[in-house]
Amino acid sequence: MNKVNTKDAKKRGKFQKFLDWVEKAGNKMPHPVSIFLILCIAIIFISFICAKAGVSVTYTGIDPKTKETKDLTVNAISLLSADGIRYMFTNAVTNFTGFAPLGTVLVAMLGVGVAESTGLISALIRKLVLSTPKQLITAVVVFTGIMSNVASDAGYVVLVPLGAIIFLSFGRHPLAGLAAAFAGVSGGFSANLLIGTIDPLLGGISTEAAKMVDASYSVTPVANWYFMIVSTFLITILGTFVTDKIVEPRLGEYKGKHTVETGELTSLESKGLKYAGISLIIFIAIIVALTAPYNGILRHPETHKILGHTPFMDGIVPIILLFFLVPGAFYGLGSGTVKSSKDVINGMSKAMSSMGGYIVLVFVAAQFVAYFTYSKLGIILAVNGANFLDSTGLKGAPLMIAFILVAAFINLFMGSASAKWAIMAPVFIPMFMRMGYSPELTQVAYRIGDSTTNIISPLMSYFAVIVAFAQKYEDDMGMGTLISTMLPYSIVFLIGWSILLMIWTLLGLPLGPGAELRYMLPF
């Protein structure tokens, strides 16, 4: 592995030394597969102890399916009980096959594999290198990562590995590019210039929580739009700074075996790009024709919506597959790298053969996440965190900062943004409304905490995916290296984003169309 640059080690700052310690401590741990196996065993015994001790919580929550608000009591469930043991044996396969990132990654990689094997990605990267100023490439990668969350989880699968290739093509450390893309995709998950899938999802939960105080209140999908537009540029700036000034200098010079060709395009490659561009335009036109009309086939057949649980969003992964496969195949026809359908199939096969280590890692990681969910320990931790904050007696800005920190902490143990919000919203939205803060403000504070610690949490669904991508460039890449690499982003994003929210509230700016900061209780 390319070790951390240790030149002038005595002159390294305290923060860099702390990151070195995090990396060394993390990398002394076993292989990531072994770590998740150990965590599985730990959860089994912790759940047994908690269940025997009668650990439980009672809270007012929102059922994500029925949207009903009701009091719920959750008890810790032992995985060493008869039912728990049966669960572990009977659900091992479905835990694996139902693990969301698995299907997303494998299906998308079929298309990416074709684009890579035919030479399309290489040609596009070289064109990017020739046309983009070197000093802007970091910002481009981070910004694109932030914008990618419009397409749900596509950024994890497509942009994160591309970030590594882009940096490598500029003669920079590929792990710095991977980190920059990961920071944008996941650390800046809630920021965007457009309304994404998470906005109506959180808004719906916030509306139900607000109705506990004001039955007529509604939190719209655009409730945080203005703030998130500004946040997009803030996270881009912060992500660029952390990459260029902290992460890449710490990684040092890349001395691995991987290289990317950066020379001028040949006439055949230019012809291939022309074929790819035309085919992509036709493909996009077809998708638009299926989506844009009010009765479009890919819209919801009853509500006619595009976002949410609709054919378009539920089918985003196969759309991504075709987005890469179609231009990849046509690029091959134009450039001469595809002679027959066998070449396309070979590209898919090669992509799948490179995912063996990832599949092994996912099998164990999926069991751990499933065990944690089954035991109810995540819910118990979230509710107790909320109760702790409620008991502090904080008010004003300190209360908001404390709420952000609690959300960030809980996010380390409970990955789903909507699941956490369904637990936390009925507690905090009514509490903050009675203190004069709008549900929109509470929601945006939650989104800051929920986003910033994604990139350092092994429980985040795609964390294992990122480890696998990184191991392509560093064979012995461990969780310690990844966490120590991403920790500066998490800290800087958390501080910078919180400061932006404090400035925003001091200026009294609306968070979105019709979304004010303050709330006045009805008489």
XYZ file of C-alpha atoms in Angstrom:
523
model
C 0.000 0.000 0.000
C 1.119 3.538 -0.719
C 1.702 4.742 2.813
C 0.944 8.180 4.150
C 3.637 10.680 3.258
C 5.941 10.746 6.306
C 8.479 13.353 5.167
C 9.233 15.795 7.905
C 7.025 13.742 10.213
C 8.020 15.919 13.150
C 6.515 18.944 11.420
C 3.136 17.320 10.860
C 0.286 19.122 12.590
C -1.723 17.666 15.431
C -4.711 17.031 13.165
C -2.588 15.141 10.627
C -1.085 13.100 13.460
C -4.583 12.349 14.708
C -5.578 11.138 11.221
C -2.436 9.000 11.144
C -3.487 7.457 14.445
C -7.024 6.787 13.130
C -5.567 5.137 10.049
C -3.083 2.999 11.957
C -5.646 1.961 14.551
C -8.207 1.145 11.872
C -5.765 -0.750 9.680
C -4.560 -2.869 12.596
C -8.017 -4.328 12.573
C -8.650 -7.435 10.454
C -9.815 -7.526 6.828
C -13.146 -5.679 6.326
C -14.910 -9.019 5.830
C -13.551 -10.220 9.173
C -14.548 -6.921 10.818
C -18.163 -7.289 9.748
C -18.120 -10.910 10.896
C -16.867 -9.801 14.314
C -19.548 -7.096 14.419
C -22.188 -9.716 13.602
C -21.065 -11.790 16.572
C -20.977 -8.684 18.784
C -24.534 -7.705 17.839
C -25.741 -11.239 18.556
C -24.433 -11.109 22.134
C -25.312 -7.440 22.749
C -28.888 -8.096 21.613
C -29.052 -11.068 24.001
C -27.846 -8.950 26.939
C -30.191 -6.047 26.130
C -33.179 -8.351 25.727
C -32.422 -10.103 29.033
C -32.088 -6.704 30.734
C -35.474 -5.639 29.348
C -34.096 -2.681 27.404
C -36.925 -0.866 25.612
C -38.149 2.567 24.533
C -41.574 4.115 24.042
C -41.981 6.930 21.574
C -44.503 8.651 19.350
C -43.631 7.680 15.794
C -44.888 7.835 12.234
C -45.597 4.679 10.306
C -43.832 5.280 6.937
C -46.472 3.213 5.111
C -49.754 4.377 6.661
C -48.433 7.838 7.688
C -50.313 7.355 10.972
C -48.911 8.833 14.188
C -49.072 6.541 17.178
C -47.303 5.569 20.387
C -44.950 2.668 19.901
C -43.016 0.562 22.378
C -39.908 -1.133 21.053
C -38.130 -3.880 22.983
C -34.640 -5.161 22.272
C -34.882 -8.525 20.502
C -32.346 -11.246 21.170
C -30.707 -12.945 18.227
C -29.890 -15.870 20.548
C -33.562 -16.627 21.169
C -35.256 -19.430 19.275
C -36.872 -16.919 16.904
C -33.586 -15.034 16.494
C -31.636 -18.165 15.609
C -34.317 -19.189 13.130
C -34.164 -15.663 11.658
C -30.401 -15.837 11.132
C -30.603 -19.187 9.336
C -33.725 -18.617 7.256
C -32.922 -15.037 6.193
C -29.205 -15.334 5.407
C -29.859 -15.559 1.660
C -32.559 -12.883 1.521
C -30.447 -10.553 3.692
C -27.764 -10.890 1.021
C -29.907 -10.713 -2.108
C -32.123 -7.992 -0.615
C -29.180 -5.766 0.340
C -29.984 -2.637 -1.711
C -26.472 -1.769 -2.937
C -25.845 -5.296 -4.269
C -28.333 -5.235 -7.133
C -27.700 -1.547 -7.827
C -23.960 -2.042 -8.152
C -24.009 -5.284 -10.150
C -26.675 -4.171 -12.637
C -25.107 -0.746 -13.185
C -21.659 -2.318 -13.554
C -22.899 -4.339 -16.533
C -23.307 -1.107 -18.471
C -20.197 0.514 -17.021
C -18.231 -2.619 -17.948
C -19.200 -2.251 -21.603
C -18.324 1.462 -21.626
C -14.964 0.666 -20.042
C -14.044 -2.358 -22.167
C -14.848 -0.652 -25.477
C -12.704 2.358 -24.537
C -15.509 4.924 -24.167
C -14.648 5.894 -20.582
C -10.956 6.176 -21.410
C -11.705 8.406 -24.402
C -14.064 10.616 -22.382
C -11.510 10.968 -19.590
C -8.814 11.972 -22.072
C -11.155 14.522 -23.625
C -11.924 15.842 -20.139
C -8.213 16.112 -19.347
C -7.551 18.019 -22.560
C -10.442 20.446 -22.070
C -10.628 21.064 -18.294
C -8.185 23.341 -16.429
C -6.288 21.285 -13.847
C -7.141 23.679 -11.027
C -10.892 23.151 -11.551
C -10.991 19.364 -11.704
C -11.461 18.835 -7.948
C -14.415 21.218 -7.824
C -15.937 19.534 -10.895
C -15.721 16.094 -9.266
C -17.209 17.260 -5.937
C -19.978 19.283 -7.608
C -20.925 16.412 -9.922
C -21.047 14.109 -6.901
C -23.475 16.425 -5.121
C -25.688 16.701 -8.188
C -25.710 12.921 -8.712
C -28.019 12.311 -5.759
C -30.918 13.433 -7.970
C -30.595 9.950 -9.480
C -30.804 8.336 -6.034
C -27.778 6.074 -5.374
C -26.301 6.222 -8.883
C -23.401 8.400 -7.787
C -22.002 5.711 -5.510
C -21.789 3.215 -8.347
C -20.752 5.461 -11.212
C -19.134 8.663 -10.010
C -17.015 7.434 -7.080
C -14.881 5.045 -9.195
C -14.824 7.621 -12.007
C -13.450 10.212 -9.575
C -10.436 7.957 -8.992
C -9.867 7.495 -12.737
C -10.202 11.229 -13.419
C -7.602 12.122 -10.804
C -5.277 9.391 -12.049
C -5.549 10.765 -15.563
C -4.319 14.134 -14.241
C -1.349 12.438 -12.588
C -2.938 12.820 -9.150
C -3.599 10.240 -6.454
C -6.657 8.149 -7.438
C -7.780 7.754 -3.816
C -7.986 11.556 -3.551
C -10.351 11.551 -6.529
C -12.355 8.703 -5.027
C -12.563 10.613 -1.733
C -13.633 13.851 -3.445
C -16.409 12.069 -5.338
C -17.511 10.115 -2.245
C -17.588 13.336 -0.220
C -19.829 14.999 -2.809
C -22.137 12.024 -3.341
C -22.590 11.039 0.304
C -21.299 13.820 2.558
C -23.258 16.368 0.533
C -26.217 14.028 0.087
C -28.939 16.549 0.957
C -27.519 19.437 -1.074
C -28.576 19.935 -4.689
C -29.663 22.543 -7.197
C -32.657 20.373 -8.065
C -35.390 18.669 -6.064
C -34.430 15.034 -5.536
C -36.105 11.895 -4.229
C -35.271 12.633 -0.591
C -37.153 15.969 -0.538
C -40.747 14.684 -0.874
C -39.914 11.698 1.335
C -38.718 13.790 4.285
C -41.364 16.445 3.637
C -44.138 13.865 3.962
C -42.816 12.645 7.313
C -42.370 16.235 8.541
C -45.949 17.069 7.572
C -47.335 14.221 9.661
C -45.196 15.251 12.636
C -46.265 18.905 12.311
C -49.938 17.888 12.334
C -49.481 16.793 15.941
C -49.412 20.533 16.738
C -51.165 22.108 13.753
C -53.523 19.844 11.784
C -53.450 22.150 8.750
C -49.648 22.352 8.430
C -47.909 21.012 5.327
C -44.190 20.709 4.563
C -43.724 20.766 0.797
C -40.985 18.995 -1.204
C -39.410 22.409 -1.940
C -39.366 23.447 1.742
C -35.536 23.469 1.934
C -34.769 24.274 -1.702
C -33.219 27.747 -1.306
C -30.964 26.562 1.505
C -29.895 23.461 -0.408
C -29.029 25.491 -3.519
C -26.598 27.596 -1.479
C -25.408 24.448 0.315
C -24.441 22.917 -3.028
C -21.884 25.644 -3.660
C -20.721 25.625 -0.031
C -20.078 21.860 -0.029
C -18.319 22.148 -3.408
C -15.974 24.797 -1.995
C -15.364 22.927 1.262
C -14.892 19.604 -0.503
C -12.396 21.135 -2.917
C -10.443 22.715 -0.055
C -10.278 19.496 1.975
C -9.213 17.445 -1.057
C -6.489 19.804 -2.237
C -5.148 21.000 1.121
C -5.606 18.055 3.481
C -6.404 14.724 1.821
C -4.166 14.671 -1.243
C -1.040 16.053 0.471
C -1.496 13.426 3.171
C -1.792 10.597 0.640
C 1.398 11.661 -1.097
C 2.456 10.523 -4.565
C 0.679 7.527 -6.059
C 3.145 4.767 -6.871
C 0.717 2.035 -7.825
C 0.572 0.075 -11.043
C -2.568 1.656 -12.490
C -2.210 4.261 -15.236
C -4.544 6.144 -17.568
C -3.672 7.148 -21.128
C -3.961 10.918 -21.598
C -2.779 11.491 -25.185
C -4.685 13.003 -28.101
C -7.650 11.085 -29.504
C -7.169 9.166 -32.743
C -9.521 9.599 -35.694
C -11.214 6.263 -34.899
C -11.704 7.280 -31.262
C -13.222 10.589 -32.352
C -15.521 8.676 -34.691
C -16.477 6.390 -31.813
C -17.319 9.388 -29.603
C -19.531 10.742 -32.376
C -21.399 7.429 -32.601
C -21.687 7.318 -28.807
C -23.008 10.885 -28.631
C -25.683 10.290 -31.290
C -26.831 7.036 -29.656
C -26.971 8.699 -26.230
C -29.090 11.565 -27.558
C -31.526 9.059 -29.096
C -31.635 7.061 -25.846
C -32.305 10.177 -23.748
C -35.017 11.251 -26.206
C -36.744 7.886 -25.733
C -36.615 8.189 -21.928
C -37.980 11.742 -22.134
C -40.804 10.543 -24.419
C -41.694 7.891 -21.831
C -41.520 10.349 -18.925
C -42.354 13.914 -19.991
C -46.010 13.533 -21.095
C -48.600 13.743 -18.302
C -49.649 10.157 -19.015
C -46.105 9.000 -19.683
C -45.469 5.280 -19.261
C -42.703 5.860 -16.693
C -44.843 8.172 -14.555
C -46.959 6.852 -11.693
C -50.114 5.441 -13.329
C -52.424 7.097 -10.761
C -50.708 10.236 -9.459
C -48.722 10.891 -12.672
C -45.710 11.905 -10.584
C -42.119 11.360 -11.718
C -40.409 11.380 -8.298
C -41.086 8.988 -5.437
C -42.072 5.360 -5.898
C -42.712 5.646 -9.628
C -41.721 3.482 -12.598
C -39.075 6.072 -13.501
C -37.378 6.163 -10.093
C -37.838 2.449 -9.422
C -36.330 1.790 -12.842
C -33.399 4.187 -12.469
C -30.841 1.361 -12.191
C -31.681 -0.301 -15.537
C -31.805 3.203 -17.037
C -28.247 3.743 -15.772
C -27.298 0.353 -17.234
C -28.550 1.399 -20.679
C -27.090 4.905 -20.258
C -23.623 3.334 -20.311
C -24.264 0.223 -22.387
C -25.839 1.911 -25.424
C -23.172 4.595 -26.042
C -20.474 2.114 -24.981
C -21.531 -0.372 -27.641
C -21.894 2.301 -30.329
C -18.527 3.781 -29.402
C -17.061 0.329 -29.977
C -18.722 0.099 -33.391
C -17.345 3.477 -34.412
C -13.856 2.997 -33.013
C -13.531 -0.610 -34.123
C -13.212 -2.135 -30.649
C -16.536 -3.981 -31.073
C -16.654 -6.500 -33.906
C -19.621 -8.534 -32.705
C -22.003 -8.995 -29.773
C -19.374 -11.205 -28.128
C -17.224 -8.152 -27.447
C -20.094 -6.473 -25.586
C -20.819 -9.613 -23.569
C -17.125 -10.037 -22.766
C -17.108 -6.493 -21.383
C -20.005 -7.355 -19.072
C -18.340 -10.583 -17.977
C -15.076 -8.821 -17.203
C -16.912 -6.275 -15.072
C -18.638 -9.035 -13.092
C -15.416 -10.999 -12.594
C -13.833 -7.964 -10.944
C -16.616 -7.807 -8.336
C -15.811 -11.095 -6.565
C -14.227 -9.478 -3.505
C -17.092 -7.002 -3.246
C -19.696 -9.774 -3.315
C -17.955 -11.614 -0.445
C -17.794 -8.384 1.566
C -21.446 -7.577 0.910
C -22.615 -10.997 2.077
C -21.194 -10.428 5.564
C -22.026 -6.701 5.696
C -25.635 -7.444 4.738
C -25.970 -9.896 7.643
C -24.646 -7.309 10.095
C -27.031 -4.581 8.920
C -29.938 -7.050 9.030
C -29.020 -8.224 12.551
C -28.785 -4.632 13.767
C -32.218 -3.871 12.329
C -33.812 -7.069 13.660
C -32.493 -6.466 17.187
C -34.123 -2.980 17.268
C -30.927 -1.565 18.778
C -30.797 1.201 16.164
C -34.281 2.471 17.070
C -33.514 2.283 20.795
C -30.318 4.282 20.288
C -32.120 6.911 18.166
C -34.946 7.431 20.656
C -32.592 7.641 23.632
C -30.497 10.204 21.755
C -33.622 12.273 21.118
C -34.697 12.028 24.753
C -31.240 13.121 25.894
C -31.366 16.262 23.777
C -34.870 17.023 24.993
C -33.634 16.845 28.585
C -30.706 19.270 28.140
C -32.850 22.395 28.364
C -30.927 24.106 25.537
C -32.575 26.866 23.500
C -31.871 28.885 20.347
C -28.675 28.337 18.335
C -27.079 25.963 20.898
C -30.188 23.776 20.688
C -30.004 23.612 16.867
C -26.299 22.784 16.936
C -26.926 20.098 19.556
C -29.728 18.669 17.397
C -27.422 18.542 14.361
C -24.787 16.729 16.422
C -27.311 14.200 17.750
C -28.557 13.506 14.203
C -24.944 13.125 13.016
C -24.167 10.709 15.852
C -27.277 8.584 15.351
C -26.478 8.443 11.630
C -23.334 6.466 12.465
C -25.532 3.592 13.646
C -28.718 3.904 11.586
C -28.188 4.533 7.894
C -31.639 5.163 6.411
C -32.449 8.889 6.341
C -36.198 8.317 6.173
C -36.239 5.642 8.904
C -34.351 7.904 11.319
C -36.567 10.866 10.478
C -39.725 8.807 11.019
C -38.481 8.262 14.585
C -37.021 11.712 15.264
C -39.534 13.988 13.516
C -42.484 13.265 15.874
C -40.207 14.102 18.821
C -38.401 17.211 17.584
C -40.800 18.913 15.175
C -43.593 19.373 17.764
C -40.998 20.329 20.416
C -39.403 22.962 18.170
C -42.791 24.236 16.921
C -43.792 24.969 20.517
C -40.509 26.893 20.874
C -41.317 28.953 17.766
C -39.186 27.119 15.165
C -40.747 25.973 11.911
C -40.807 22.287 10.848
C -38.826 23.303 7.756
C -35.988 24.602 9.956
C -35.980 21.435 12.062
C -35.929 19.329 8.904
C -33.000 21.193 7.367
C -30.989 20.890 10.609
C -31.640 17.156 10.583
C -30.492 16.883 6.967
C -27.172 18.513 7.824
C -26.436 16.017 10.580
C -27.736 13.103 8.548
C -25.487 13.857 5.551
C -22.169 14.751 7.117
C -21.368 11.467 8.877
C -22.414 9.148 6.031
C -18.832 9.020 4.785
C -17.319 7.722 8.031
C -19.971 5.179 9.002
C -19.297 1.499 8.208
C -23.054 0.988 8.650
C -23.793 3.202 5.633
C -25.073 0.841 2.930
C -22.465 1.773 0.322
C -19.455 1.940 2.649
C -18.444 -1.610 1.700
C -18.767 -0.623 -1.966
C -16.331 2.255 -1.532
C -13.822 0.019 0.262
C -13.981 -2.395 -2.672
C -13.446 0.422 -5.196
C -10.477 1.740 -3.211
C -8.846 -1.696 -3.031
C -8.436 -1.579 -6.806
C -5.678 0.984 -6.256
C -4.432 -0.142 -2.837
C -4.648 -3.919 -2.400
C -4.418 -3.804 1.394
C -6.762 -0.840 1.773
C -8.448 -1.051 5.167
C -11.350 0.687 6.841
C -8.878 2.730 8.869
C -7.434 4.326 5.744
C -10.855 5.099 4.294
C -12.237 6.523 7.552
C -9.105 8.629 8.186
C -9.291 9.887 4.591
C -12.956 10.862 4.860
C -12.917 12.212 8.433
C -11.651 15.711 7.436
C -14.574 16.053 5.008
C -17.032 15.013 7.715
C -15.662 17.499 10.255
C -15.369 20.413 7.822
C -18.796 19.776 6.272
C -20.398 19.560 9.720
C -18.821 22.807 10.927
C -19.245 24.740 7.672
C -22.832 23.644 7.080
C -23.815 24.445 10.683
C -22.293 27.910 10.381
C -24.255 28.477 7.168
C -27.471 27.556 8.992
C -26.660 29.946 11.848
C -25.971 32.786 9.381
C -29.157 31.911 7.501
C -31.248 32.141 10.679
C -29.603 35.398 11.751
C -30.492 36.928 8.361
C -34.029 35.539 8.604
C -33.973 34.129 5.071
C -36.679 31.708 3.886
C -35.501 28.102 3.538
C -37.630 27.517 0.454
C -40.741 28.847 -1.309
C -43.109 29.797 1.511
C -40.908 28.103 4.119
C -40.086 30.510 6.933
C -37.780 29.969 9.893
C -40.208 30.805 12.653
C -43.551 29.303 13.579
C -46.365 30.888 15.579
C -48.705 28.576 17.455
C -52.373 28.973 16.382
C -54.744 30.435 18.948
